[in-house]
């Protein structure tokens, strides 16, 4: 066996408390190298009486490695452990310091999980696993109160530009909650709603007031209450990395320069604040002069922003925060942010905007989840762009699962497009068959799926600002068949716990392949999804653990023949089947 590839650390995603009684252990090995793995575990104070070999299962793989996993429920919430590695008849024991051919004589040199302290257990809100989110860009969703319109408002449905307005507001969302309830939505993520000068509101002017073009605090309360009556959670956008140029403390710095008491609220390199060659003399979001970066290490800034986070939870009853440009804010700020938010609402969902691997933010002391853009990229590359084969896709998903503790993956925010990207239908070149395949995986995978407003009725759009078109409310211009497709996906997801929190096993994912089959399993709830991403009909023949099956989409019965299920799929076709036990 290739010992150089074997890896374990007694922390992070390798050894962690899944809940107050359960410890998960993971081990990495070269792909296909080991045939069996066991955790050798017991209580350090009662080793001889408690030691046992716990079989580990191959829970995921990527292009280079296998990842083995087991769980232990130690009687006294602590664990000493090593590993027994087997490759056919070869046996190696792994301790904290070395590999050896003989069983270690005592546990002193083994790994240790000292104790499950309840306060240290990473516990994201359970409701997120069962939620389907819907992202709303308020200025473009619906105009419910024309009296709030900006002076330069344009007729609804015009061409979006970086600086134009169409009058969308919070009352417009309230007026169309029936649409979301009919679809099956149980969570809304709003891009910023606080006072700002732009249509996107990421240049905050006043964190303590709702933008007057959207409504006021009472309107937000009314919206949150109306959502909660329908079982819909509400997530607001917190832009704490930077403010807007019209934010009062920054205005004071612009007016008074070095004499301003707020100069240390920002990262200013020199005075006067003159932009030279497009680069401002202060840190900003990218190099955007109208979005100066806040100094979250400054005690006054920190206190102010934490009060903002607490205020809107207590004042309006929102269910959590999405955090803009979250990875550019210092970790200590987010640790304190979590304490404040969870004290105000222990069940609040804290979601960070990070576009890449995010393990440092998912250790239980900062975020509950991140916007899962690596998931987005993999899904689009396989189902939409065709630049990834089935094996590459399965490896990509496996790699992502290996990076985080299970509870983080269960509440990951899985999106396929947003206000920051071209729309899914446009990415698919207008091909709704490809769009449906991507959505199918999104809704049959763990984590919370999010639909960008309008995708469900066939809206298209390129990159910003084209992806921020006005919502189409004319029924004659809506794709109601696509709406029904999304509604059915949401219903199927709600009906099968395995699709939300079950294990995932790829049954068909070949190199250069365009066929994909995977099983989601949770107890007796066993669901298999099969997909054909090719322009030609294909037949899938996969191993089946049960003999009797049912097509979830049609209700037709299926039977396995000699342990095999055979299903023919049309071009860009799919099916979902469940075991009948």
Coordinates of C-alpha atoms in Angstrom, one line a residue:
X1 CA 0.0 0.0 0.0
X2 CA 1.1 3.6 -0.7
X3 CA 1.6 4.9 2.9
X4 CA 2.7 8.3 1.6
X5 CA -0.9 9.0 0.4
X6 CA -2.5 8.1 3.8
X7 CA -3.5 11.1 5.8
X8 CA -5.4 11.9 9.0
X9 CA -5.4 14.8 11.4
X10 CA -7.3 14.8 14.8
X11 CA -9.4 17.9 13.9
X12 CA -11.4 19.8 11.2
X13 CA -13.0 17.5 8.7
X14 CA -10.9 14.5 9.7
X15 CA -12.0 14.1 13.3
X16 CA -15.0 16.0 14.6
X17 CA -18.1 15.9 16.7
X18 CA -21.2 15.6 14.5
X19 CA -23.5 16.1 17.5
X20 CA -23.2 16.0 21.3
X21 CA -22.6 12.2 21.4
X22 CA -21.2 11.2 18.0
X23 CA -17.6 11.5 16.7
X24 CA -16.9 11.1 13.0
X25 CA -13.4 9.8 11.9
X26 CA -12.1 10.1 8.4
X27 CA -8.9 8.8 6.7
X28 CA -7.5 9.5 3.2
X29 CA -5.8 6.9 1.1
X30 CA -4.7 6.5 -2.5
X31 CA -7.6 5.8 -4.8
X32 CA -8.3 2.1 -5.0
X33 CA -5.4 1.2 -2.8
X34 CA -7.0 -0.1 0.4
X35 CA -9.5 -3.0 0.6
X36 CA -10.5 -2.5 4.2
X37 CA -10.0 0.1 6.9
X38 CA -10.9 -0.1 10.6
X39 CA -10.7 2.5 13.4
X40 CA -9.2 1.0 16.5
X41 CA -10.9 3.0 19.2
X42 CA -11.7 3.1 22.9
X43 CA -11.7 5.2 26.0
X44 CA -8.3 6.3 27.2
X45 CA -9.1 5.7 30.8
X46 CA -10.7 2.3 30.2
X47 CA -8.8 1.1 27.1
X48 CA -8.8 -2.7 27.7
X49 CA -12.5 -2.8 28.5
X50 CA -13.7 -0.5 25.6
X51 CA -11.3 -1.0 22.7
X52 CA -12.9 -2.1 19.5
X53 CA -12.3 -2.3 15.7
X54 CA -14.9 -0.1 13.9
X55 CA -15.3 -0.9 10.2
X56 CA -14.9 2.2 8.1
X57 CA -16.8 2.7 4.8
X58 CA -15.6 4.3 1.6
X59 CA -17.8 7.4 1.7
X60 CA -16.4 9.3 -1.2
X61 CA -13.5 9.6 -3.7
X62 CA -11.9 12.1 -6.0
X63 CA -9.5 11.7 -8.9
X64 CA -6.6 10.8 -6.6
X65 CA -7.9 9.6 -3.2
X66 CA -10.4 7.5 -1.4
X67 CA -11.9 8.9 1.8
X68 CA -12.9 6.4 4.5
X69 CA -15.3 7.2 7.3
X70 CA -16.9 5.8 10.4
X71 CA -18.7 7.1 13.4
X72 CA -18.3 6.3 17.1
X73 CA -20.6 7.0 20.0
X74 CA -18.3 6.8 23.0
X75 CA -19.9 6.2 26.4
X76 CA -17.9 9.0 28.0
X77 CA -17.6 11.4 25.0
X78 CA -13.9 10.9 24.5
X79 CA -11.9 8.7 22.2
X80 CA -8.4 7.3 21.7
X81 CA -8.0 5.8 18.2
X82 CA -5.7 4.5 15.5
X83 CA -6.3 2.8 12.2
X84 CA -5.9 -0.7 10.9
X85 CA -5.2 -0.5 7.1
X86 CA -5.6 -3.6 4.9
X87 CA -4.7 -4.2 1.3
X88 CA -5.7 -7.8 0.5
X89 CA -3.5 -9.8 3.0
X90 CA -1.2 -6.8 3.9
X91 CA -2.0 -5.2 7.3
X92 CA -0.6 -2.0 8.7
X93 CA -1.4 -0.2 11.9
X94 CA -1.4 3.6 11.9
X95 CA -0.7 5.6 15.1
X96 CA -0.3 9.3 15.6
X97 CA 3.4 9.1 15.0
X98 CA 4.1 6.2 12.7
X99 CA 3.0 3.1 10.7
X100 CA 3.8 -0.3 12.1
X101 CA 3.2 -3.9 11.3
X102 CA 2.3 -5.0 14.8
X103 CA -0.7 -3.9 16.8
X104 CA 0.3 -1.1 19.2
X105 CA 0.8 -2.5 22.7
X106 CA -1.0 0.4 24.4
X107 CA -3.0 3.5 23.4
X108 CA -0.5 6.1 24.4
X109 CA 0.7 6.8 20.9
X110 CA -2.7 6.8 19.3
X111 CA -4.7 9.8 18.1
X112 CA -7.1 11.4 20.6
X113 CA -10.4 13.2 20.6
X114 CA -10.1 14.5 24.1
X115 CA -13.8 15.3 24.9
X116 CA -17.0 16.3 23.2
X117 CA -17.6 19.7 24.8
X118 CA -21.2 20.7 23.9
X119 CA -20.2 24.3 23.4
X120 CA -17.7 23.3 20.7
X121 CA -20.0 21.2 18.6
X122 CA -20.7 22.8 15.2
X123 CA -24.5 22.8 15.1
X124 CA -26.0 24.6 12.1
X125 CA -29.7 25.3 12.2
X126 CA -31.6 22.1 11.4
X127 CA -34.3 23.8 9.4
X128 CA -31.9 24.7 6.6
X129 CA -31.5 21.1 5.5
X130 CA -35.2 21.0 4.6
X131 CA -35.4 24.5 3.1
X132 CA -35.7 25.6 -0.6
X133 CA -34.4 29.1 -1.0
X134 CA -35.4 31.7 -3.6
X135 CA -33.1 34.7 -4.3
X136 CA -34.8 38.1 -4.8
X137 CA -33.1 41.2 -6.1
X138 CA -35.7 43.6 -4.6
X139 CA -35.4 46.4 -7.2
X140 CA -36.3 44.0 -10.0
X141 CA -38.9 41.7 -8.5
X142 CA -42.1 43.6 -8.3
X143 CA -43.4 47.2 -7.9
X144 CA -46.0 47.1 -5.2
X145 CA -46.0 50.7 -4.1
X146 CA -45.5 53.3 -6.9
X147 CA -45.4 56.1 -4.4
X148 CA -41.9 55.0 -3.4
X149 CA -40.6 55.1 -7.0
X150 CA -37.3 57.0 -7.6
X151 CA -37.8 60.1 -9.7
X152 CA -36.0 58.6 -12.7
X153 CA -38.0 55.3 -12.6
X154 CA -38.4 53.5 -15.9
X155 CA -41.4 51.4 -17.1
X156 CA -41.3 47.9 -15.7
X157 CA -39.6 45.4 -18.0
X158 CA -37.1 47.7 -19.7
X159 CA -33.5 46.9 -20.4
X160 CA -31.4 46.8 -17.2
X161 CA -28.4 49.0 -16.8
X162 CA -25.9 49.5 -14.0
X163 CA -27.6 52.7 -13.0
X164 CA -31.3 52.6 -13.8
X165 CA -34.3 51.9 -11.7
X166 CA -37.6 50.1 -12.2
X167 CA -39.3 50.6 -8.9
X168 CA -39.2 47.1 -7.3
X169 CA -39.9 47.2 -3.5
X170 CA -40.8 45.1 -0.5
X171 CA -44.5 45.5 -0.9
X172 CA -44.1 44.0 -4.4
X173 CA -42.7 40.9 -2.7
X174 CA -45.6 40.7 -0.3
X175 CA -48.0 41.0 -3.2
X176 CA -46.5 38.0 -4.9
X177 CA -45.9 35.6 -2.0
X178 CA -48.6 33.3 -3.5
X179 CA -46.3 32.7 -6.4
X180 CA -43.6 31.5 -4.0
X181 CA -45.9 29.4 -2.0
X182 CA -47.3 27.7 -5.1
X183 CA -43.8 26.9 -6.2
X184 CA -43.0 25.4 -2.8
X185 CA -40.4 27.9 -1.6
X186 CA -39.6 27.9 2.2
X187 CA -36.8 30.5 2.3
X188 CA -36.0 33.8 0.7
X189 CA -32.6 35.4 0.4
X190 CA -32.8 39.1 -0.3
X191 CA -29.9 41.1 -1.7
X192 CA -29.4 44.3 0.4
X193 CA -32.5 46.3 1.4
X194 CA -30.8 49.1 3.4
X195 CA -30.4 52.7 2.3
X196 CA -28.0 53.1 -0.6
X197 CA -27.6 55.1 -3.8
X198 CA -27.5 52.2 -6.3
X199 CA -30.1 49.8 -7.6
X200 CA -28.2 46.8 -6.1
X201 CA -27.7 48.5 -2.6
X202 CA -24.3 47.1 -2.0
X203 CA -23.0 50.6 -1.3
X204 CA -24.7 51.0 2.1
X205 CA -25.5 54.6 3.2
X206 CA -27.4 53.8 6.4
X207 CA -27.3 50.3 7.9
X208 CA -30.1 51.2 10.3
X209 CA -32.8 52.2 7.8
X210 CA -34.6 50.4 4.9
X211 CA -34.0 52.1 1.6
X212 CA -36.9 54.5 1.1
X213 CA -37.5 53.2 -2.4
X214 CA -38.2 49.8 -0.9
X215 CA -40.3 50.8 2.1
X216 CA -39.5 51.2 5.8
X217 CA -38.9 49.1 8.9
X218 CA -42.7 48.5 9.2
X219 CA -42.8 47.2 5.6
X220 CA -40.0 44.8 6.4
X221 CA -41.8 43.6 9.5
X222 CA -45.0 43.1 7.5
X223 CA -43.0 41.1 4.9
X224 CA -41.2 38.9 7.5
X225 CA -44.5 38.2 9.3
X226 CA -46.3 37.3 6.1
X227 CA -43.4 35.0 5.1
X228 CA -43.4 33.3 8.5
X229 CA -47.2 32.7 8.3
X230 CA -46.5 30.7 5.1
X231 CA -43.5 28.8 6.5
X232 CA -41.0 30.9 4.6
X233 CA -37.7 31.9 6.4
X234 CA -36.1 35.3 5.5
X235 CA -32.4 35.9 5.0
X236 CA -31.0 39.5 4.6
X237 CA -27.7 40.5 3.1
X238 CA -25.1 42.1 5.4
X239 CA -22.5 44.2 3.6
X240 CA -19.9 44.5 6.4
X241 CA -16.8 44.3 4.3
X242 CA -17.4 47.8 2.9
X243 CA -19.8 50.7 3.1
X244 CA -20.9 53.1 0.5
X245 CA -19.3 56.4 -0.3
X246 CA -22.4 58.2 1.2
X247 CA -22.1 56.4 4.5
X248 CA -22.0 59.2 7.1
X249 CA -18.6 58.3 8.7
X250 CA -17.0 58.2 5.2
X251 CA -18.6 61.5 4.3
X252 CA -17.0 63.0 7.4
X253 CA -13.6 61.7 6.3
X254 CA -14.2 63.2 2.8
X255 CA -15.0 66.5 4.3
X256 CA -12.5 66.7 7.1
X257 CA -9.6 64.6 5.9
X258 CA -7.1 63.7 8.6
X259 CA -9.0 65.7 11.2
X260 CA -12.0 63.3 10.9
X261 CA -12.7 61.2 14.0
X262 CA -13.8 58.5 11.6
X263 CA -10.6 58.2 9.6
X264 CA -9.6 54.9 11.4
X265 CA -13.0 53.4 10.5
X266 CA -11.4 52.8 7.0
X267 CA -8.1 51.7 5.6
X268 CA -6.8 55.0 4.3
X269 CA -3.3 55.1 2.8
X270 CA -2.9 58.9 2.2
X271 CA -4.7 62.2 2.1
X272 CA -6.3 63.8 0.2
X273 CA -8.7 61.1 -0.9
X274 CA -7.9 61.5 -4.6
X275 CA -8.4 58.6 -7.0
X276 CA -5.4 58.2 -9.3
X277 CA -5.4 56.0 -12.3
X278 CA -8.6 54.4 -11.1
X279 CA -7.0 53.4 -7.7
X280 CA -8.4 55.0 -4.6
X281 CA -6.1 56.0 -1.8
X282 CA -7.9 53.6 0.5
X283 CA -8.8 50.0 0.5
X284 CA -12.2 49.3 -1.2
X285 CA -14.2 46.5 -2.6
X286 CA -12.0 45.7 -5.6
X287 CA -10.9 49.2 -6.6
X288 CA -14.4 50.7 -6.5
X289 CA -14.1 54.2 -4.9
X290 CA -17.7 54.3 -4.0
X291 CA -17.3 51.2 -1.7
X292 CA -14.6 51.9 0.9
X293 CA -13.5 48.9 3.0
X294 CA -14.5 49.1 6.6
X295 CA -11.8 48.5 9.3
X296 CA -13.6 45.8 11.3
X297 CA -10.6 45.6 13.7
X298 CA -11.6 49.1 14.9
X299 CA -13.5 48.7 18.2
X300 CA -16.1 51.4 17.2
X301 CA -16.7 49.9 13.7
X302 CA -17.0 46.4 15.2
X303 CA -19.5 47.5 17.9
X304 CA -21.6 49.4 15.3
X305 CA -21.8 46.5 12.9
X306 CA -22.5 43.9 15.6
X307 CA -25.4 46.1 16.8
X308 CA -26.7 46.3 13.3
X309 CA -26.7 42.5 13.0
X310 CA -28.5 42.1 16.4
X311 CA -31.0 44.9 15.7
X312 CA -32.5 43.6 12.6
X313 CA -32.9 40.1 14.0
X314 CA -34.6 41.4 17.2
X315 CA -36.6 44.2 15.5
X316 CA -38.0 42.3 12.5
X317 CA -37.5 38.6 13.3
X318 CA -35.4 37.7 10.3
X319 CA -33.9 34.2 10.2
X320 CA -30.3 34.9 9.4
X321 CA -27.7 36.8 7.4
X322 CA -25.9 36.3 4.1
X323 CA -22.5 37.9 4.4
X324 CA -21.1 39.8 1.4
X325 CA -17.4 39.4 0.5
X326 CA -17.1 37.4 3.7
X327 CA -13.5 36.1 3.2
X328 CA -12.1 39.6 3.2
X329 CA -13.3 40.4 6.7
X330 CA -11.1 39.3 9.6
X331 CA -11.9 36.0 11.3
X332 CA -12.1 37.5 14.8
X333 CA -14.9 39.8 13.7
X334 CA -16.9 36.8 12.4
X335 CA -16.3 34.9 15.6
X336 CA -17.9 37.8 17.6
X337 CA -20.6 38.2 14.9
X338 CA -21.6 34.5 15.4
X339 CA -21.8 35.0 19.2
X340 CA -24.0 38.1 18.8
X341 CA -26.3 36.6 16.1
X342 CA -26.7 33.2 17.9
X343 CA -27.5 35.0 21.2
X344 CA -30.2 37.0 19.4
X345 CA -31.6 33.9 17.6
X346 CA -29.9 30.6 18.2
X347 CA -31.6 29.2 15.1
X348 CA -30.3 31.9 12.8
X349 CA -28.6 30.8 9.6
X350 CA -25.2 32.5 8.9
X351 CA -24.2 32.2 5.3
X352 CA -20.9 33.5 3.9
X353 CA -20.2 34.6 0.4
X354 CA -17.0 32.7 -0.5
X355 CA -16.4 31.4 -4.0
X356 CA -13.8 28.7 -3.3
X357 CA -12.8 26.1 -0.7
X358 CA -13.9 27.5 2.7
X359 CA -12.8 25.1 5.5
X360 CA -11.3 27.9 7.7
X361 CA -14.8 29.5 7.9
X362 CA -16.6 26.2 8.6
X363 CA -15.2 25.1 12.0
X364 CA -18.2 26.0 14.0
X365 CA -17.0 29.4 15.2
X366 CA -17.9 31.6 12.3
X367 CA -20.4 30.5 9.5
X368 CA -23.0 27.8 9.2
X369 CA -22.4 27.5 5.5
X370 CA -21.0 29.3 2.4
X371 CA -22.5 29.9 -1.0
X372 CA -21.3 26.7 -2.7
X373 CA -19.8 28.0 -5.9
X374 CA -17.4 25.0 -6.3
X375 CA -20.7 22.9 -6.5
X376 CA -22.0 25.5 -9.1
X377 CA -18.9 25.1 -11.2
X378 CA -19.0 21.3 -11.2
X379 CA -22.7 21.1 -12.0
X380 CA -22.5 23.6 -14.9
X381 CA -19.3 22.0 -16.3
X382 CA -21.0 18.6 -16.5
X383 CA -24.6 19.2 -17.2
X384 CA -24.5 22.5 -19.1
X385 CA -21.1 23.1 -20.7
X386 CA -20.1 19.4 -21.2
X387 CA -16.5 20.3 -20.3
X388 CA -16.4 17.7 -17.6
X389 CA -17.1 14.0 -18.0
X390 CA -19.2 11.9 -15.5
X391 CA -16.1 10.6 -13.7
X392 CA -14.7 14.1 -13.4
X393 CA -18.0 15.3 -12.0
X394 CA -18.2 12.5 -9.5
X395 CA -14.6 13.3 -8.4
X396 CA -15.4 17.0 -8.0
X397 CA -18.4 16.3 -5.8
X398 CA -16.4 13.8 -3.8
X399 CA -13.6 16.2 -3.3
X400 CA -16.0 18.8 -2.0
X401 CA -17.7 16.3 0.4
X402 CA -14.3 15.4 1.8
X403 CA -13.4 19.0 2.7
X404 CA -16.0 19.7 5.2
X405 CA -17.7 18.1 8.2
X406 CA -21.0 16.5 7.3
X407 CA -23.1 19.1 9.1
X408 CA -21.6 21.8 6.9
X409 CA -22.3 19.9 3.7
X410 CA -25.9 19.3 4.9
X411 CA -26.7 23.1 5.0
X412 CA -24.5 24.2 2.1
X413 CA -26.1 26.9 -0.1
X414 CA -26.3 25.3 -3.5
X415 CA -27.0 27.7 -6.3
X416 CA -26.7 27.6 -10.1
X417 CA -26.8 31.3 -10.8
X418 CA -27.3 34.6 -9.0
X419 CA -27.2 38.4 -9.4
X420 CA -23.4 38.0 -9.9
X421 CA -23.5 35.5 -12.8
X422 CA -25.3 34.9 -16.1
X423 CA -28.6 33.2 -15.7
X424 CA -28.8 29.4 -15.9
X425 CA -30.9 29.3 -19.1
X426 CA -28.4 31.6 -20.8
X427 CA -25.5 29.5 -19.7
X428 CA -27.3 26.5 -21.2
X429 CA -27.5 28.3 -24.5
X430 CA -31.3 28.5 -24.2
X431 CA -31.5 24.7 -23.9
X432 CA -34.1 23.9 -21.2
X433 CA -33.2 20.2 -21.3
X434 CA -29.7 21.0 -20.1
X435 CA -31.1 23.5 -17.6
X436 CA -33.4 20.8 -16.2
X437 CA -30.6 18.3 -15.7
X438 CA -28.6 20.8 -13.7
X439 CA -31.6 21.6 -11.5
X440 CA -32.4 17.9 -11.1
X441 CA -29.0 17.3 -9.5
X442 CA -29.3 20.5 -7.4
X443 CA -32.6 19.3 -5.9
X444 CA -31.5 15.7 -5.4
X445 CA -28.3 16.5 -3.6
X446 CA -27.6 17.4 0.1
X447 CA -27.5 21.1 1.0
X448 CA -30.2 23.7 0.6
X449 CA -31.0 24.6 -3.1
X450 CA -31.6 28.1 -4.2
X451 CA -33.6 29.3 -7.3
X452 CA -32.7 32.7 -8.7
X453 CA -35.9 34.7 -9.2
X454 CA -37.4 34.1 -12.6
X455 CA -35.5 31.0 -13.5
X456 CA -38.6 29.0 -12.7
X457 CA -40.5 30.7 -15.5
X458 CA -37.8 30.7 -18.1
X459 CA -36.1 34.1 -17.7
X460 CA -32.7 34.5 -19.4
X461 CA -29.9 37.0 -19.1
X462 CA -26.2 37.4 -19.5
X463 CA -23.8 38.8 -17.0
X464 CA -24.4 41.9 -14.8
X465 CA -26.6 43.9 -15.5
X466 CA -28.5 41.6 -17.9
X467 CA -29.0 39.0 -15.2
X468 CA -30.9 41.6 -13.2
X469 CA -33.9 42.0 -15.5
X470 CA -37.4 42.8 -14.1
X471 CA -39.4 39.7 -13.1
X472 CA -41.8 38.7 -15.7
X473 CA -45.4 38.7 -14.3
X474 CA -47.3 38.3 -17.5
X475 CA -48.6 34.7 -17.5
X476 CA -48.6 34.6 -21.2
X477 CA -44.8 35.2 -21.2
X478 CA -44.0 32.7 -18.4
X479 CA -43.0 29.2 -19.1
X480 CA -45.5 27.4 -16.9
X481 CA -44.3 24.0 -17.9
X482 CA -40.9 24.9 -16.5
X483 CA -42.6 26.3 -13.3
X484 CA -44.3 22.9 -12.9
X485 CA -41.0 21.1 -13.4
X486 CA -39.4 23.1 -10.5
X487 CA -42.5 22.6 -8.4
X488 CA -42.4 18.9 -8.9
X489 CA -38.7 18.8 -8.0
X490 CA -39.4 20.6 -4.8
X491 CA -42.2 18.2 -3.9
X492 CA -40.1 15.2 -4.6
X493 CA -37.3 16.5 -2.5
X494 CA -39.7 17.2 0.4
X495 CA -41.1 13.7 0.1
X496 CA -37.8 11.9 0.4
X497 CA -35.5 12.6 3.5
X498 CA -32.8 10.7 1.7
X499 CA -32.5 13.5 -0.9
X500 CA -31.8 16.0 1.8
X501 CA -29.7 14.2 4.4
X502 CA -28.9 10.7 3.0
X503 CA -25.6 9.3 1.8
X504 CA -24.7 9.7 -1.8
X505 CA -23.0 6.9 -3.9
X506 CA -22.2 7.2 -7.5
X507 CA -23.3 4.0 -9.3
X508 CA -22.4 5.1 -12.9
X509 CA -19.8 7.7 -13.6
X510 CA -17.3 6.6 -16.2
X511 CA -14.3 8.3 -17.7
X512 CA -15.4 10.2 -20.9
X513 CA -19.0 9.2 -19.9
X514 CA -22.2 11.2 -20.4
X515 CA -24.3 8.8 -18.2
X516 CA -24.6 9.4 -14.5
X517 CA -26.4 7.4 -11.8
X518 CA -26.3 8.0 -8.1
X519 CA -28.0 6.6 -5.0
X520 CA -29.3 8.7 -2.1
X521 CA -30.0 6.5 1.0
X522 CA -31.3 7.1 4.4
X523 CA -32.5 4.0 6.2
X524 CA -35.2 2.4 4.1
X525 CA -35.6 5.5 1.9
X526 CA -33.5 4.6 -1.1
X527 CA -33.6 6.8 -4.2
X528 CA -31.7 6.4 -7.5
X529 CA -31.3 9.2 -10.0
X530 CA -30.2 8.5 -13.6
X531 CA -29.2 11.1 -16.1
X532 CA -28.1 11.1 -19.8
X533 CA -26.3 14.3 -20.8
X534 CA -25.7 13.1 -24.4
X535 CA -27.7 14.1 -27.5
X536 CA -28.2 10.4 -28.2
X537 CA -30.4 8.0 -26.2
X538 CA -28.5 5.7 -23.9
X539 CA -29.2 2.7 -21.7
X540 CA -28.0 2.5 -18.1
X541 CA -27.5 -0.9 -16.4
X542 CA -26.7 -0.5 -12.7
X543 CA -26.5 -2.7 -9.6
X544 CA -29.6 -2.7 -7.5
X545 CA -29.8 -3.4 -3.8
X546 CA -33.5 -4.2 -3.9
X547 CA -35.7 -6.1 -6.4
X548 CA -38.8 -3.9 -6.5
X549 CA -38.6 -0.3 -7.6
X550 CA -41.0 2.5 -8.6
X551 CA -40.6 5.4 -11.0
X552 CA -41.1 8.5 -8.9
X553 CA -42.1 10.6 -11.9
X554 CA -44.7 8.2 -13.4
X555 CA -45.6 5.8 -10.7
X556 CA -44.7 2.8 -12.9
X557 CA -43.2 -0.3 -11.2
X558 CA -39.7 -1.6 -12.1
X559 CA -38.0 -4.8 -11.2
X560 CA -34.3 -5.6 -11.0
X561 CA -33.2 -8.6 -13.0
X562 CA -30.5 -10.6 -11.3
X563 CA -29.5 -7.6 -9.2
X564 CA -29.4 -5.2 -12.2
X565 CA -31.7 -2.4 -13.1
X566 CA -31.9 -1.5 -16.8
X567 CA -33.3 1.9 -17.9
X568 CA -33.2 3.5 -21.3
X569 CA -33.0 7.3 -21.3
X570 CA -33.7 9.6 -24.2
X571 CA -31.3 12.3 -25.2
X572 CA -30.8 14.7 -22.2
X573 CA -33.2 12.4 -20.4
X574 CA -33.5 11.5 -16.7
X575 CA -35.5 9.5 -14.3
X576 CA -35.9 9.1 -10.5
X577 CA -36.7 5.8 -9.0
X578 CA -37.3 4.6 -5.4
X579 CA -37.0 1.3 -3.7
X580 CA -40.2 -0.4 -2.7
X581 CA -39.5 -2.1 0.6

